[in-house]
Amino acid sequence: YQFGVFPLSVRRADVGAVFVVFGCGEVGGAWLCGRHLEQLGPRRYPLLAMAPTGCSLGLALPIALHAGGGAPLFSFARPARMALPMVAAFLFGLSDSAIAVLAYTDLGRAFRGRAASARAGALRQVMYSLGFLVGFGVGPYVQPAWQLVALAPALGVAWAVRARAAAGGGGGA
């Protein structure tokens, strides 16, 4: 989703800056989330992961509604307007890291024995790659706002399934 929306709504010369901010959120999120996973426990950590996800999707909605259609692009020519894409990108990075930490820990526990870490990492990468495949395949053909409408319930279902599994002892952080 994010790779389809930002290039459509941000001036080409400024897209790189948005992704630098995304990268800062990604690195900071990986450090923060990895460091606090055990302290927060299996019930509270998903809330930590869900908070930046919900905030980033909420901030992405006006960007998605703005994207394409001949609307003026966000750019550093008007720095105040760039605050929304920059904050959304940072929160996307935090969210991505929080979910990745959760995926690595859950998958690491699911795979036992020899090469468990490699199997867990490979499965996570396959899931991410499938997500990119869908995103790049759908992105040019489906309006960004509709992508967001489809993404939000899908994430909600994923979180509900995970919470149910964690409550039943079938996995969790």
Tab-separated table of C-alpha atoms in Angstrom:
chain	number	residue	atom	x	y	z
A	1	TYR	CA	0.000	0.000	0.000
A	2	GLN	CA	2.541	2.596	1.079
A	3	PHE	CA	4.716	2.136	-1.988
A	4	GLY	CA	1.721	2.828	-4.204
A	5	VAL	CA	0.420	5.866	-2.333
A	6	PHE	CA	3.484	7.954	-1.527
A	7	PRO	CA	4.848	8.027	-5.086
A	8	LEU	CA	1.408	9.122	-6.328
A	9	SER	CA	0.959	11.871	-3.766
A	10	VAL	CA	4.482	13.171	-3.076
A	11	ARG	CA	6.650	15.042	-5.557
A	12	ARG	CA	9.201	12.675	-7.082
A	13	ALA	CA	12.153	14.646	-5.714
A	14	ASP	CA	10.747	14.347	-2.177
A	15	VAL	CA	9.784	10.643	-2.123
A	16	GLY	CA	13.301	9.689	-1.010
A	17	ALA	CA	13.047	11.881	2.069
A	18	VAL	CA	9.762	10.211	2.995
A	19	PHE	CA	11.408	6.794	2.777
A	20	VAL	CA	14.388	7.952	4.857
A	21	VAL	CA	11.902	8.857	7.590
A	22	PHE	CA	10.232	5.449	7.084
A	23	GLY	CA	13.668	3.826	7.523
A	24	CYS	CA	14.274	5.756	10.749
A	25	GLY	CA	10.935	4.509	12.086
A	26	GLU	CA	11.818	0.988	10.976
A	27	VAL	CA	15.211	0.956	12.728
A	28	GLY	CA	13.972	2.729	15.839
A	29	GLY	CA	10.939	0.472	15.991
A	30	ALA	CA	13.010	-2.687	15.701
A	31	TRP	CA	15.227	-1.564	18.574
A	32	LEU	CA	12.354	-0.342	20.751
A	33	CYS	CA	10.020	-3.269	20.107
A	34	GLY	CA	12.699	-5.928	20.355
A	35	ARG	CA	13.931	-4.444	23.600
A	36	HIS	CA	10.492	-4.292	25.237
A	37	LEU	CA	8.807	-7.431	23.894
A	38	GLU	CA	9.482	-9.559	26.962
A	39	GLN	CA	8.768	-6.713	29.386
A	40	LEU	CA	5.338	-6.032	27.915
A	41	GLY	CA	4.275	-9.662	27.661
A	42	PRO	CA	2.039	-11.464	25.205
A	43	ARG	CA	-1.119	-9.512	25.977
A	44	ARG	CA	0.209	-5.940	25.929
A	45	TYR	CA	2.781	-6.191	23.127
A	46	PRO	CA	0.170	-6.602	20.360
A	47	LEU	CA	-1.423	-3.370	21.585
A	48	LEU	CA	1.956	-1.660	21.223
A	49	ALA	CA	2.179	-3.040	17.687
A	50	MET	CA	-1.416	-2.124	16.858
A	51	ALA	CA	-1.104	1.514	17.981
A	52	PRO	CA	1.325	2.720	15.280
A	53	THR	CA	-0.457	0.530	12.717
A	54	GLY	CA	-3.807	2.170	13.451
A	55	CYS	CA	-2.288	5.652	13.586
A	56	SER	CA	-0.407	5.180	10.314
A	57	LEU	CA	-3.534	3.914	8.549
A	58	GLY	CA	-5.517	6.833	9.969
A	59	LEU	CA	-2.935	9.313	8.677
A	60	ALA	CA	-2.749	7.500	5.355
A	61	LEU	CA	-6.443	8.023	4.627
A	62	PRO	CA	-6.188	11.730	3.748
A	63	ILE	CA	-3.049	10.970	1.730
A	64	ALA	CA	-4.870	8.184	-0.124
A	65	LEU	CA	-7.870	10.401	-0.813
A	66	HIS	CA	-5.499	13.086	-2.082
A	67	ALA	CA	-3.411	10.754	-4.323
A	68	GLY	CA	-3.714	10.937	-8.079
A	69	GLY	CA	-6.490	12.659	-9.956
A	70	GLY	CA	-4.459	15.760	-10.760
A	71	ALA	CA	-4.352	17.002	-7.144
A	72	PRO	CA	-1.257	19.050	-6.234
A	73	LEU	CA	1.514	16.872	-4.861
A	74	PHE	CA	2.872	17.078	-1.325
A	75	SER	CA	6.330	18.650	-1.500
A	76	PHE	CA	8.965	20.439	0.511
A	77	ALA	CA	8.047	23.560	-1.438
A	78	ARG	CA	5.292	23.742	1.218
A	79	PRO	CA	7.006	22.146	4.252
A	80	ALA	CA	3.953	22.221	6.520
A	81	ARG	CA	2.081	19.981	4.057
A	82	MET	CA	4.929	17.442	4.186
A	83	ALA	CA	4.330	16.826	7.899
A	84	LEU	CA	1.458	14.405	7.204
A	85	PRO	CA	3.378	12.098	4.808
A	86	MET	CA	6.470	12.258	7.024
A	87	VAL	CA	4.614	11.303	10.220
A	88	ALA	CA	2.646	8.609	8.366
A	89	ALA	CA	5.890	7.177	6.949
A	90	PHE	CA	7.562	7.164	10.373
A	91	LEU	CA	4.570	5.362	11.890
A	92	PHE	CA	4.547	2.897	8.973
A	93	GLY	CA	8.168	2.119	9.863
A	94	LEU	CA	7.379	1.659	13.558
A	95	SER	CA	4.398	-0.518	12.680
A	96	ASP	CA	6.388	-2.639	10.259
A	97	SER	CA	9.093	-3.243	12.868
A	98	ALA	CA	6.605	-4.042	15.616
A	99	ILE	CA	4.879	-6.606	13.400
A	100	ALA	CA	8.223	-8.034	12.237
A	101	VAL	CA	9.411	-8.527	15.821
A	102	LEU	CA	6.127	-10.255	16.615
A	103	ALA	CA	6.399	-12.429	13.490
A	104	TYR	CA	9.993	-13.435	14.244
A	105	THR	CA	9.225	-14.362	17.840
A	106	ASP	CA	6.038	-16.254	17.002
A	107	LEU	CA	7.582	-18.075	14.060
A	108	GLY	CA	10.716	-18.817	16.082
A	109	ARG	CA	8.564	-20.527	18.683
A	110	ALA	CA	6.564	-22.399	16.053
A	111	PHE	CA	9.699	-23.898	14.487
A	112	ARG	CA	11.684	-26.087	16.839
A	113	GLY	CA	14.921	-27.911	16.429
A	114	ARG	CA	17.681	-27.575	13.922
A	115	ALA	CA	17.680	-24.445	11.739
A	116	ALA	CA	14.538	-23.102	13.456
A	117	SER	CA	15.698	-19.501	13.137
A	118	ALA	CA	16.419	-19.914	9.429
A	119	ARG	CA	13.008	-21.485	8.806
A	120	ALA	CA	11.248	-18.754	10.756
A	121	GLY	CA	13.143	-16.030	8.884
A	122	ALA	CA	12.458	-17.673	5.526
A	123	LEU	CA	8.723	-17.962	6.207
A	124	ARG	CA	8.539	-14.348	7.327
A	125	GLN	CA	10.331	-13.255	4.172
A	126	VAL	CA	7.961	-15.308	2.006
A	127	MET	CA	4.983	-13.617	3.696
A	128	TYR	CA	6.506	-10.156	3.199
A	129	SER	CA	7.327	-10.931	-0.430
A	130	LEU	CA	3.764	-12.084	-1.068
A	131	GLY	CA	2.559	-8.828	0.441
A	132	PHE	CA	4.819	-6.831	-1.879
A	133	LEU	CA	3.670	-8.923	-4.841
A	134	VAL	CA	0.035	-8.163	-4.089
A	135	GLY	CA	0.835	-4.509	-3.417
A	136	PHE	CA	2.715	-3.960	-6.646
A	137	GLY	CA	0.155	-5.987	-8.610
A	138	VAL	CA	-2.858	-4.168	-7.175
A	139	GLY	CA	-1.332	-0.732	-6.611
A	140	PRO	CA	-1.508	0.680	-10.132
A	141	TYR	CA	-5.056	-0.548	-10.759
A	142	VAL	CA	-6.953	0.084	-7.515
A	143	GLN	CA	-7.482	3.556	-6.074
A	144	PRO	CA	-5.394	4.090	-2.895
A	145	ALA	CA	-8.435	4.795	-0.713
A	146	TRP	CA	-9.963	1.434	-1.717
A	147	GLN	CA	-6.679	-0.299	-0.930
A	148	LEU	CA	-6.812	1.235	2.535
A	149	VAL	CA	-10.442	0.172	2.972
A	150	ALA	CA	-9.441	-3.431	2.154
A	151	LEU	CA	-6.263	-3.349	4.244
A	152	ALA	CA	-7.775	-2.160	7.527
A	153	PRO	CA	-10.251	-5.055	7.996
A	154	ALA	CA	-7.637	-7.582	6.849
A	155	LEU	CA	-5.272	-6.344	9.567
A	156	GLY	CA	-8.107	-6.417	12.079
A	157	VAL	CA	-8.879	-10.046	11.243
A	158	ALA	CA	-5.191	-10.966	11.478
A	159	TRP	CA	-4.919	-9.350	14.922
A	160	ALA	CA	-8.136	-11.062	16.088
A	161	VAL	CA	-6.918	-14.490	14.949
A	162	ARG	CA	-3.576	-13.935	16.647
A	163	ALA	CA	-5.199	-12.729	19.865
A	164	ARG	CA	-7.492	-15.755	19.882
A	165	ALA	CA	-4.536	-18.093	19.363
A	166	ALA	CA	-2.584	-16.363	22.144
A	167	ALA	CA	-5.534	-16.581	24.533
A	168	GLY	CA	-5.915	-20.276	23.785
A	169	GLY	CA	-2.212	-20.927	24.262
A	170	GLY	CA	-1.719	-21.644	20.561
A	171	GLY	CA	1.044	-19.090	20.058
A	172	GLY	CA	1.899	-15.614	21.154
A	173	ALA	CA	4.725	-13.327	22.033
